[in-house]
PDB file of N, CA and C in Angstrom:
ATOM      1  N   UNK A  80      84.178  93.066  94.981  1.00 73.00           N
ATOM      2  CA  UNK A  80      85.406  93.640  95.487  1.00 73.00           C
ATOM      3  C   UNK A  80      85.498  95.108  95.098  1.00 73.00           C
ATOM      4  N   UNK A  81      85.176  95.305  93.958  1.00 75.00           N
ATOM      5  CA  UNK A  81      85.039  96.610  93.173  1.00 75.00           C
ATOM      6  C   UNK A  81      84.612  97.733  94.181  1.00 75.00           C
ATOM      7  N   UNK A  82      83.270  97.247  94.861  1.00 79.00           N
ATOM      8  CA  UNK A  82      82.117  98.123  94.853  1.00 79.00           C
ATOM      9  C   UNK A  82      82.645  98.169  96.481  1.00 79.00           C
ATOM     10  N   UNK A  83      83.599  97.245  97.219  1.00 83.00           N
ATOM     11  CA  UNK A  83      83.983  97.341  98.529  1.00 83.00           C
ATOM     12  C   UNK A  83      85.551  98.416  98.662  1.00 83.00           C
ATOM     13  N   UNK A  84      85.583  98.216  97.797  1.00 83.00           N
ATOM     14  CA  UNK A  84      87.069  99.796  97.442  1.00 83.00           C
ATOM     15  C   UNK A  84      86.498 100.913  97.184  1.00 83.00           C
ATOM     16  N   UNK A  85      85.368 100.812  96.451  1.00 88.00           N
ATOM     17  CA  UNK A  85      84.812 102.218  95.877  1.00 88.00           C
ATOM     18  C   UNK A  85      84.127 102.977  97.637  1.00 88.00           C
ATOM     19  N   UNK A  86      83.894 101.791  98.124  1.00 88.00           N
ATOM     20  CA  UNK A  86      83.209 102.017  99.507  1.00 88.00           C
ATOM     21  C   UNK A  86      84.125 102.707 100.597  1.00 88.00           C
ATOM     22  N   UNK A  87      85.212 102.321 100.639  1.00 87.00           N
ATOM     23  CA  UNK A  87      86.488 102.593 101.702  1.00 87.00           C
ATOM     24  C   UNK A  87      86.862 103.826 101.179  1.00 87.00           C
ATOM     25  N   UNK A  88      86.858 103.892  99.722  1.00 86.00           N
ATOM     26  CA  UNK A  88      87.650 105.312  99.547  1.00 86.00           C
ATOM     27  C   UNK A  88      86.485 106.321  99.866  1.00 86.00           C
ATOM     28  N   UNK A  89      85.354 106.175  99.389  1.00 87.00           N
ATOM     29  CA  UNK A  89      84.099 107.046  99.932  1.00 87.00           C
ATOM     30  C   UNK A  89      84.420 107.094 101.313  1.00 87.00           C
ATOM     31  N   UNK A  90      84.683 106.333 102.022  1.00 86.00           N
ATOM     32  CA  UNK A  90      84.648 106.508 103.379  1.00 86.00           C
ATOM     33  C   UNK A  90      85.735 107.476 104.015  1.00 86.00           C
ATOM     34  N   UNK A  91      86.750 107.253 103.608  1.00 84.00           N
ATOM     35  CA  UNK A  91      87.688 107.720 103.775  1.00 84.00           C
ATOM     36  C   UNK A  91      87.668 109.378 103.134  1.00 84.00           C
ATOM     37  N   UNK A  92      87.374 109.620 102.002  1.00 81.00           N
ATOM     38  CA  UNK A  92      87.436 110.383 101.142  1.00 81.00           C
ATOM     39  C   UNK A  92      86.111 111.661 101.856  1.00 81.00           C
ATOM     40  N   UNK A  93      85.196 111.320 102.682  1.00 81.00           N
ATOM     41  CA  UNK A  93      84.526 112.018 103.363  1.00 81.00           C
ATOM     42  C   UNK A  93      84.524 111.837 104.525  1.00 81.00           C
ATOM     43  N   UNK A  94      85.607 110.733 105.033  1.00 78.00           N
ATOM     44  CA  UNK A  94      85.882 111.543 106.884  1.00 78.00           C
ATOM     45  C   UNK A  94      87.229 112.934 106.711  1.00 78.00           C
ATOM     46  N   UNK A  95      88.113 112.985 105.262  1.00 73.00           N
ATOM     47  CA  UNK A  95      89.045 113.785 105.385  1.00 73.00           C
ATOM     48  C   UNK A  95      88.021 115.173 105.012  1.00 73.00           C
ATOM     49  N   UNK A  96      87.260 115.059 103.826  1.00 75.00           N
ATOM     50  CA  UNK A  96      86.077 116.176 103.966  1.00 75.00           C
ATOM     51  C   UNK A  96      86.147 116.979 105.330  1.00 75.00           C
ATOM     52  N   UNK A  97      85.046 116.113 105.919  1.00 72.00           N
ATOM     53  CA  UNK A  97      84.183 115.812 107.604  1.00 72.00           C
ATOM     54  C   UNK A  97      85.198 116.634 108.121  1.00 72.00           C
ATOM     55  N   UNK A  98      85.944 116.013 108.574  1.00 64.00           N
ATOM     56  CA  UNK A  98      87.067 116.367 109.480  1.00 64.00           C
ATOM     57  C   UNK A  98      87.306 117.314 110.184  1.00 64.00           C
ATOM     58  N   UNK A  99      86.766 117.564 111.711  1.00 63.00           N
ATOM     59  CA  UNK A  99      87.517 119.251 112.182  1.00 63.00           C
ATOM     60  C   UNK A  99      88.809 119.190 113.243  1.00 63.00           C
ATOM     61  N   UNK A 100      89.315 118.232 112.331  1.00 66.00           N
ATOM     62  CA  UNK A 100      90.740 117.786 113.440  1.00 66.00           C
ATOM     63  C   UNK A 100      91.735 118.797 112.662  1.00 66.00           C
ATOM     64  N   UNK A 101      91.608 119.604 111.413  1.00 75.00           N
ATOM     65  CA  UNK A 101      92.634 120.622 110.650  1.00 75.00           C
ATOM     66  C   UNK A 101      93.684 119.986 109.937  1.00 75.00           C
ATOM     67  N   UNK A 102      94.291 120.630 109.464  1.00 77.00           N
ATOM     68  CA  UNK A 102      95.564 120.184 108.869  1.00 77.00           C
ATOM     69  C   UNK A 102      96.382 119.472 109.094  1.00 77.00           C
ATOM     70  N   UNK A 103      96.798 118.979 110.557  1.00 79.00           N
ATOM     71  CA  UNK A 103      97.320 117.785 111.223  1.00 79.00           C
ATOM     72  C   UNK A 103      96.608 117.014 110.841  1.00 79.00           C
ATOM     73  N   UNK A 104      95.517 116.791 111.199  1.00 78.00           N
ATOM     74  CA  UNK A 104      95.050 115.048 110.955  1.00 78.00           C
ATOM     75  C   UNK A 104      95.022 114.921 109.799  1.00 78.00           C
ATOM     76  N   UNK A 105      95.164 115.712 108.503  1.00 78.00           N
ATOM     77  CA  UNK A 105      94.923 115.740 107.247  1.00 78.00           C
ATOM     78  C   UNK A 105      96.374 115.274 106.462  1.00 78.00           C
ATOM     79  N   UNK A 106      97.233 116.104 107.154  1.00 86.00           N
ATOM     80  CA  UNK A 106      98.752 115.319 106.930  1.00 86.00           C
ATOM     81  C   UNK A 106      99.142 114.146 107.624  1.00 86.00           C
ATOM     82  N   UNK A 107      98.342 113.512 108.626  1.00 87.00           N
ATOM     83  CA  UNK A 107      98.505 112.439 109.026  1.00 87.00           C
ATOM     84  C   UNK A 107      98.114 111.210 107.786  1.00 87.00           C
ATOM     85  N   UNK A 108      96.820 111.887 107.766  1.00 83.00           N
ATOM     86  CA  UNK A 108      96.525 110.589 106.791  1.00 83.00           C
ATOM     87  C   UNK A 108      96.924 110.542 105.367  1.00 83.00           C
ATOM     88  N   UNK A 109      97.554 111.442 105.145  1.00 89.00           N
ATOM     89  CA  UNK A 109      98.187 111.457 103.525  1.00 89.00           C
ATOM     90  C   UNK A 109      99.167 111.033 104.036  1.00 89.00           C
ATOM     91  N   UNK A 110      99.924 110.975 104.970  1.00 92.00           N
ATOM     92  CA  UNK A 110     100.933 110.315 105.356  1.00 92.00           C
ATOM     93  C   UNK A 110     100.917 108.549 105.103  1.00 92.00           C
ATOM     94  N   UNK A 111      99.601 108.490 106.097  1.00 91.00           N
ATOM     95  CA  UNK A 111      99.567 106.777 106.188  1.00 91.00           C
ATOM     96  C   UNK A 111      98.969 106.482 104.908  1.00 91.00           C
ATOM     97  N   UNK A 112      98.287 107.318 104.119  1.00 89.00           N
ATOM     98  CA  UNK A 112      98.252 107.208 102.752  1.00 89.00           C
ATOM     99  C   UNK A 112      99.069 106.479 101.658  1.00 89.00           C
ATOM    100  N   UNK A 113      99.686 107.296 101.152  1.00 91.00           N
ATOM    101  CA  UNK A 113     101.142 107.667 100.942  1.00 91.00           C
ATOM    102  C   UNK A 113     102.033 106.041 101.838  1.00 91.00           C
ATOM    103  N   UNK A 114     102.052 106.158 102.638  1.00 92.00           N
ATOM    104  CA  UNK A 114     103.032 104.727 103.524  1.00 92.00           C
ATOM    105  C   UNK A 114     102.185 103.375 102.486  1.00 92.00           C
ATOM    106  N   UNK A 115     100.868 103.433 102.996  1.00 89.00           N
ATOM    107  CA  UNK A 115      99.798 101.858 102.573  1.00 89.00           C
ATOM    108  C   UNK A 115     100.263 101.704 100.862  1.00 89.00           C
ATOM    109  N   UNK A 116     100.711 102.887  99.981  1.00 88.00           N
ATOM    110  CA  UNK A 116     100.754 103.073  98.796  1.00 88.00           C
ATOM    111  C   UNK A 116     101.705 102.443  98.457  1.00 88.00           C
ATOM    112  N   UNK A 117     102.843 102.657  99.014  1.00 90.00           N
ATOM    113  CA  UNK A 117     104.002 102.036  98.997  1.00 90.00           C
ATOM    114  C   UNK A 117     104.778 100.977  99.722  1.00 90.00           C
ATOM    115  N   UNK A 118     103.369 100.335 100.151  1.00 90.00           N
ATOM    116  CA  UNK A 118     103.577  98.706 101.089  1.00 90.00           C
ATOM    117  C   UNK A 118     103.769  97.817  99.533  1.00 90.00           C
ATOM    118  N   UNK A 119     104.998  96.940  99.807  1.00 91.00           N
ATOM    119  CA  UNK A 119     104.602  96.193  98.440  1.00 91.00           C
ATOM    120  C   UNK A 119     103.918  95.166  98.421  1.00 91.00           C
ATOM    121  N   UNK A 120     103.038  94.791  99.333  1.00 91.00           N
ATOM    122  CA  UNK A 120     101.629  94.085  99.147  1.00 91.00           C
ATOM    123  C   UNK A 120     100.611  94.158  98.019  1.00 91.00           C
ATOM    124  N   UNK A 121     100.760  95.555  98.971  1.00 89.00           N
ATOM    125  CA  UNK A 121      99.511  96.709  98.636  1.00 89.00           C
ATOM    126  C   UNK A 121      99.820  96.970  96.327  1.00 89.00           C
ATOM    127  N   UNK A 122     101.321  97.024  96.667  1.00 90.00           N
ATOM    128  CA  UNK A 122     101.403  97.596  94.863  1.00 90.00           C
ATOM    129  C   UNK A 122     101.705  96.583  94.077  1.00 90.00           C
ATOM    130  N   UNK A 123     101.761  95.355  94.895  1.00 92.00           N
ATOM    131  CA  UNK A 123     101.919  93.779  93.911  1.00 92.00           C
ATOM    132  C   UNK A 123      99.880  93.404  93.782  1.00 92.00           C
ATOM    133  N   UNK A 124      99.366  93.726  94.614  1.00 91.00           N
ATOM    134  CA  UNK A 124      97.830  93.239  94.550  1.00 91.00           C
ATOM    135  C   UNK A 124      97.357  94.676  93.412  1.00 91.00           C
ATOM    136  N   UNK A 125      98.253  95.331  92.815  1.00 89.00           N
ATOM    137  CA  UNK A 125      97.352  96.786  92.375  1.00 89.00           C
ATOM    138  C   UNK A 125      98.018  96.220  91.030  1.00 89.00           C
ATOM    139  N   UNK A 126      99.234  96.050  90.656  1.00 91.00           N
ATOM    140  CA  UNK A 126      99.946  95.587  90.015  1.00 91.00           C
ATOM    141  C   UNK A 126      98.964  94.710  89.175  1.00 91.00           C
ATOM    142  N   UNK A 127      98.960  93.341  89.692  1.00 93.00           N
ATOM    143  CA  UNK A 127      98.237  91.691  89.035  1.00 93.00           C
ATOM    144  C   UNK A 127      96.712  92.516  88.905  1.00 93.00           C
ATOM    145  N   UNK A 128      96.166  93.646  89.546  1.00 92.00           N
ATOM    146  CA  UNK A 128      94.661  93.834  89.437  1.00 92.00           C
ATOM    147  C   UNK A 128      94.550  94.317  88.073  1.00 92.00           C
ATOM    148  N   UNK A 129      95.616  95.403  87.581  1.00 90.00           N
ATOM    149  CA  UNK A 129      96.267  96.019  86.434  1.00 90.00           C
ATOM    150  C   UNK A 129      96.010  94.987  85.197  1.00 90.00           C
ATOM    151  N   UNK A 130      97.372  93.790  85.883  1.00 93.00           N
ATOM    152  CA  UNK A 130      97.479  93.147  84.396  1.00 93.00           C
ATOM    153  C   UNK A 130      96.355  91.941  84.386  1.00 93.00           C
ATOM    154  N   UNK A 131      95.481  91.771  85.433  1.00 93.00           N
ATOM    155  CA  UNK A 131      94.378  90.985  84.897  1.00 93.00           C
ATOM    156  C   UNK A 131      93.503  91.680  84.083  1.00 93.00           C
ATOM    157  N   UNK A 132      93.226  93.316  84.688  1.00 91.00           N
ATOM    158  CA  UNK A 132      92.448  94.176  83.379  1.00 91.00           C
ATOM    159  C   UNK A 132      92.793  94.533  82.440  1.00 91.00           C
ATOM    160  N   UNK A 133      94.159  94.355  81.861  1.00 91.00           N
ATOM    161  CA  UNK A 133      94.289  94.195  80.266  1.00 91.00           C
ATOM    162  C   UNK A 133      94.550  93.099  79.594  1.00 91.00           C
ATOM    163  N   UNK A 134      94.492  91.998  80.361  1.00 92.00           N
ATOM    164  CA  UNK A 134      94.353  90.608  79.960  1.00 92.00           C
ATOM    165  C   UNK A 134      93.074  90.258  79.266  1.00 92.00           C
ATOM    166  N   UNK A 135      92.061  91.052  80.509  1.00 92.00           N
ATOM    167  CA  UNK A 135      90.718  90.891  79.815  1.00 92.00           C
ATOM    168  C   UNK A 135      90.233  91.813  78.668  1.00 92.00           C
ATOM    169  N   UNK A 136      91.025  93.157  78.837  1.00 90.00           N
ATOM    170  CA  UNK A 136      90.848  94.089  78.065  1.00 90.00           C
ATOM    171  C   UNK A 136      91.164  93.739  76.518  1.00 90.00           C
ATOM    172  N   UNK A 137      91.672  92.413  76.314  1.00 88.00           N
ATOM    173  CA  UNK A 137      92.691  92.302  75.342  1.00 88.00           C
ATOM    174  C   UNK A 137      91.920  91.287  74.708  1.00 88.00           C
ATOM    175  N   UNK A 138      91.313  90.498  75.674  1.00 90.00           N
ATOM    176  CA  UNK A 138      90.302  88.952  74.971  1.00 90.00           C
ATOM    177  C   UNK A 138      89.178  89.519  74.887  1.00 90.00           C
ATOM    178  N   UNK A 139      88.420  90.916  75.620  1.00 89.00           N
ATOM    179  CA  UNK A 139      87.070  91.401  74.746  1.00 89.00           C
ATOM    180  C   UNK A 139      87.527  91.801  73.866  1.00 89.00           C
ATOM    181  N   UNK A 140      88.163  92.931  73.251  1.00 82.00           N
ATOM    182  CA  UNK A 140      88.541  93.742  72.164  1.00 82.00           C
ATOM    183  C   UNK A 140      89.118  91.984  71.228  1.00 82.00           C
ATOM    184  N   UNK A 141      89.300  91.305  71.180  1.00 84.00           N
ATOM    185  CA  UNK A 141      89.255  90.176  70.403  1.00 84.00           C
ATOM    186  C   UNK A 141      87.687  89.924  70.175  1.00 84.00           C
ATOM    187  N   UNK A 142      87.285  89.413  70.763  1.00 86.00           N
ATOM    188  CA  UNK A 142      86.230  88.858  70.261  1.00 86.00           C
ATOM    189  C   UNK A 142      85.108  90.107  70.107  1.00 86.00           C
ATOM    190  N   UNK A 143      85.358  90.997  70.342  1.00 83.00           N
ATOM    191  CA  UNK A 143      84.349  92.230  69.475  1.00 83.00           C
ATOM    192  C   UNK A 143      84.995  92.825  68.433  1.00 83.00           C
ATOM    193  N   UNK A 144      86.138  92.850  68.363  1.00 77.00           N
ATOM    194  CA  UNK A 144      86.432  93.027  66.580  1.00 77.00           C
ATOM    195  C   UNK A 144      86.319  91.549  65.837  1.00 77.00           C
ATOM    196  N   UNK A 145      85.976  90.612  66.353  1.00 81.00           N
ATOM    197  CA  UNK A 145      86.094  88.955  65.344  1.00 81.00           C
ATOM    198  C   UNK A 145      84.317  89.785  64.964  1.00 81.00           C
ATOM    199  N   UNK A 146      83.328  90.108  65.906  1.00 80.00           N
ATOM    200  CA  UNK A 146      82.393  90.123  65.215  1.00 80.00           C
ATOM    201  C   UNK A 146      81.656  91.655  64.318  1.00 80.00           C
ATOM    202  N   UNK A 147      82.564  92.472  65.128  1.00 78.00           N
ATOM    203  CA  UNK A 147      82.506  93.983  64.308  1.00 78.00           C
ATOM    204  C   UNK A 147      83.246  94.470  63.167  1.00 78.00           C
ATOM    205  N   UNK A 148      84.133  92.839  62.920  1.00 69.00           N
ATOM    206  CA  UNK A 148      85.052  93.368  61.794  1.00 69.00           C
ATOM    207  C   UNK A 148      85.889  94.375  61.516  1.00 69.00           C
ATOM    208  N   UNK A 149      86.145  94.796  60.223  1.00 66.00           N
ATOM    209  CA  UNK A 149      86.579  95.859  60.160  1.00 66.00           C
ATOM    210  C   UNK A 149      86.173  97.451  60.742  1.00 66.00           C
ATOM    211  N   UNK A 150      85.316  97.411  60.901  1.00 66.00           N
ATOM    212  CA  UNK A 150      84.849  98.609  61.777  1.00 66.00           C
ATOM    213  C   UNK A 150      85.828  99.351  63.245  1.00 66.00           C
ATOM    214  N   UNK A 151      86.482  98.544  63.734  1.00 60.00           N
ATOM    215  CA  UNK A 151      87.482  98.989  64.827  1.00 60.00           C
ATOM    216  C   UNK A 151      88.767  99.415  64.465  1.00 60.00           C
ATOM    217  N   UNK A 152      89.270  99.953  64.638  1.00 61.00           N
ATOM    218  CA  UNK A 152      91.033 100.391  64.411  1.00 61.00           C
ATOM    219  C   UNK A 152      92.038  99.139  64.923  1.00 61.00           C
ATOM    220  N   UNK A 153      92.757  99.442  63.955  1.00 66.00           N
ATOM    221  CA  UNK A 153      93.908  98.232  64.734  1.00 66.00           C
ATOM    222  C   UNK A 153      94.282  99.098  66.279  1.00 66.00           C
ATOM    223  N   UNK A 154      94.868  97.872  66.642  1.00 63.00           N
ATOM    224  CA  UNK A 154      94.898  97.958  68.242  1.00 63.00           C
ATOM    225  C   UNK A 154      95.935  98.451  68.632  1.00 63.00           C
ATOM    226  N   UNK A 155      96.765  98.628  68.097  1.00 68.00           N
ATOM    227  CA  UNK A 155      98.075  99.081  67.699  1.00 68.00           C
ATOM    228  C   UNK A 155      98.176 100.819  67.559  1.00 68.00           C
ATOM    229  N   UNK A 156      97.713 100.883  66.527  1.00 74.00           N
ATOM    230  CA  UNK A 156      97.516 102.208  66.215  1.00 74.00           C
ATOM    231  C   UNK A 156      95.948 103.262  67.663  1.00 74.00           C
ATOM    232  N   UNK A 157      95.126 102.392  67.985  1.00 72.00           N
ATOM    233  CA  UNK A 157      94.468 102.429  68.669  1.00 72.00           C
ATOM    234  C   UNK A 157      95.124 102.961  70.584  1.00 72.00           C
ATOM    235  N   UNK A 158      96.686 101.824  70.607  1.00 75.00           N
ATOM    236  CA  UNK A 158      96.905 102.141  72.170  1.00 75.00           C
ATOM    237  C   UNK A 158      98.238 103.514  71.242  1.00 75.00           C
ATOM    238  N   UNK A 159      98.306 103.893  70.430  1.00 76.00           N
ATOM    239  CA  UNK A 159      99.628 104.830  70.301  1.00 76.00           C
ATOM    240  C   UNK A 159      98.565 105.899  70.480  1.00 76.00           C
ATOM    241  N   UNK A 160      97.201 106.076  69.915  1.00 78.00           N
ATOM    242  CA  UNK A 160      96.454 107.483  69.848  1.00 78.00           C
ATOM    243  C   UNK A 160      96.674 107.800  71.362  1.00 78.00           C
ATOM    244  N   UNK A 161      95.952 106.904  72.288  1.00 77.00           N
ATOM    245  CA  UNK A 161      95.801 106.682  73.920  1.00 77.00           C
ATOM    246  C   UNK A 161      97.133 107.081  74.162  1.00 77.00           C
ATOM    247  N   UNK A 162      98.263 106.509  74.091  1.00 79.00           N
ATOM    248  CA  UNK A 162      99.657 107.270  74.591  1.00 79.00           C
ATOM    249  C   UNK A 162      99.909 108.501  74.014  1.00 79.00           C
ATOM    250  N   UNK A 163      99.668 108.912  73.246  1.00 80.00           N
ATOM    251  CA  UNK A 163      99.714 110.343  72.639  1.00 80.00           C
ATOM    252  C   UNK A 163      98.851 111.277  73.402  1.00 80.00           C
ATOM    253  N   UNK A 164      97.543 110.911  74.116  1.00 79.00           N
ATOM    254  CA  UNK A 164      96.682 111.990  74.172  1.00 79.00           C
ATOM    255  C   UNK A 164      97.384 111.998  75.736  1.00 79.00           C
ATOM    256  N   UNK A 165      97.908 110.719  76.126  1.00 77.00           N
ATOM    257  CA  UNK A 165      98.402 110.824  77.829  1.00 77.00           C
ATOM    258  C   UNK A 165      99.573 111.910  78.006  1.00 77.00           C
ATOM    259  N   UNK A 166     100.603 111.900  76.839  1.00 78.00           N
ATOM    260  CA  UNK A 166     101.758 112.599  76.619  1.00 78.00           C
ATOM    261  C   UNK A 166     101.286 114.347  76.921  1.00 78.00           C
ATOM    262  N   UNK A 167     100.245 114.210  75.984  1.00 76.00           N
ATOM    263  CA  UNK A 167      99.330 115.884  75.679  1.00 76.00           C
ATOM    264  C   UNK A 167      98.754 115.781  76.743  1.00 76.00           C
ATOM    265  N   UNK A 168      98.851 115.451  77.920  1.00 66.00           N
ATOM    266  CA  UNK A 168      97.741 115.934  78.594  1.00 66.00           C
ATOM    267  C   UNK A 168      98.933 116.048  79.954  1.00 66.00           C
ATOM    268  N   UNK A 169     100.164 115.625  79.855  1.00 62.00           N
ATOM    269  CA  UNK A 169     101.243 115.784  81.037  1.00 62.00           C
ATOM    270  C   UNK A 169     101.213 114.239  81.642  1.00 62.00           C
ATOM    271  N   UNK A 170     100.394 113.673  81.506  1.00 53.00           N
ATOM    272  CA  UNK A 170     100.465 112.113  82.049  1.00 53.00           C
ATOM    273  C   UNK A 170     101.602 110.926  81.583  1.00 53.00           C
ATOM    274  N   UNK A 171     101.777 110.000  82.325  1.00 51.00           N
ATOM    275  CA  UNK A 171     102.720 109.065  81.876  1.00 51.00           C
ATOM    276  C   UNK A 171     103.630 109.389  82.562  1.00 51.00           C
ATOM    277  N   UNK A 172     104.217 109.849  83.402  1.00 53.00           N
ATOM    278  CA  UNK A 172     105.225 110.598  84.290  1.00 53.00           C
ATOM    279  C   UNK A 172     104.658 109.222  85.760  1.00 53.00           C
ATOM    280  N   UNK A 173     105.673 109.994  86.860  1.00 55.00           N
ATOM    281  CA  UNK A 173     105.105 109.809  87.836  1.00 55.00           C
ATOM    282  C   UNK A 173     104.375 110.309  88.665  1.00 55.00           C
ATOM    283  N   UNK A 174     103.511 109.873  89.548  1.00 54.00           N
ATOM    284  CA  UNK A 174     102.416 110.838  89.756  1.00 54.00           C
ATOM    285  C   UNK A 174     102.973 111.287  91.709  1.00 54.00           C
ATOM    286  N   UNK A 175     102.229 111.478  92.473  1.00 57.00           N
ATOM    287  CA  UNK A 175     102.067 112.356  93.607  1.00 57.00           C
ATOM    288  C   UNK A 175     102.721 111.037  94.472  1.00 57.00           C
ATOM    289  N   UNK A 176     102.064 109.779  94.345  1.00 58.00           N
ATOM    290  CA  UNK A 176     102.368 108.385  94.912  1.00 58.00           C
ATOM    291  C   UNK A 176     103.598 107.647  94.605  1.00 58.00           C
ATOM    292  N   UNK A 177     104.499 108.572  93.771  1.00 57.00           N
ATOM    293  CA  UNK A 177     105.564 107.924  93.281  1.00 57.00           C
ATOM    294  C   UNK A 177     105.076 106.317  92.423  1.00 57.00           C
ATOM    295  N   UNK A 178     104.339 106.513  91.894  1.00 59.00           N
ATOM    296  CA  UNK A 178     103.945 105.283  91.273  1.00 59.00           C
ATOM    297  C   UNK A 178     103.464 105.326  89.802  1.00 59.00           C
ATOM    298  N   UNK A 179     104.042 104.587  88.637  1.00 59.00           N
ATOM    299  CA  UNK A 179     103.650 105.092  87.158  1.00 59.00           C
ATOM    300  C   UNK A 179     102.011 105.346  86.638  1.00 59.00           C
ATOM    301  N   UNK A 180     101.900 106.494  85.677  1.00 56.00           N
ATOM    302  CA  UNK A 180     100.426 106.630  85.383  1.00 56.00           C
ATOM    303  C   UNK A 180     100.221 105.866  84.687  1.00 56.00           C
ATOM    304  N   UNK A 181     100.619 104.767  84.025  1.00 53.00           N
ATOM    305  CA  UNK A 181     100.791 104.165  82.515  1.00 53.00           C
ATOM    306  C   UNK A 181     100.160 102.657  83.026  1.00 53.00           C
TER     307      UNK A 181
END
C-alpha cells in the first residue's frame, strides 16, 4: 500500500512539474488537492493509518528496550525532546491543509 501512495504522489507530483497548462491548471489541482484533503474519508483513513503507526511504534520500542535495556531513554522524556525540537523548528501548528502537524 505504502509503495502504491508513494507511486500516485510521484505521479502526480511530476505531472504538476510536467505541466504546460500554467498556473490555472496548477491552482486547479491544489484546489482538488486541498478538497480530497479534507474529504472525511480521506482524513479518518489518514487518521487510523496514524494511530496504527504509533501503536506499532509503541510495541517495537517495547520490545527493543526489554532487550537493549537500559541503554534507551525513557520514552517519556524521549517524545518531550521530539516536541521540543517540533516547537523550535515552528511545527505543531497547523499546516497549509488545515490539518495538525502533531
Amino acid at each position: 500500500m505504502r509503495y502504491k501512495v508513494t507511486f500516485v504522489v510521484g505521479l502526480a507530483l511530476g505531472y504538476v512539474l510536467g505541466t504546460r497548462a500554467g498556473r490555472e491548471r496548477y491552482e486547479e489541482l491544489k484546489k482538488s488537492a486541498r478538497e480530497l484533503a479534507q474529504n472525511p474519508a480521506v482524513r479518518n483513513a489518514a487518521e487510523s493509518a496514524g494511530q496504527t503507526g504509533r501503536q506499532f511504534a509503541g510495541k517495537a520500542f517495547t520490545v527493543v528496550s526489554e532487550k537493549v535495556g537500559d541503554a534507551l531513554p525513557d520514552r517519556h522524556a524521549l517524545a518531550g525532546r521530539v516536541r521540543s525540537l517540533r516547537n523550535r523548528a515552528g511545527g505543531g501548528g497547523e499546516d497549509d491543509w488545515g490539518t495538525s502537524n502533531t
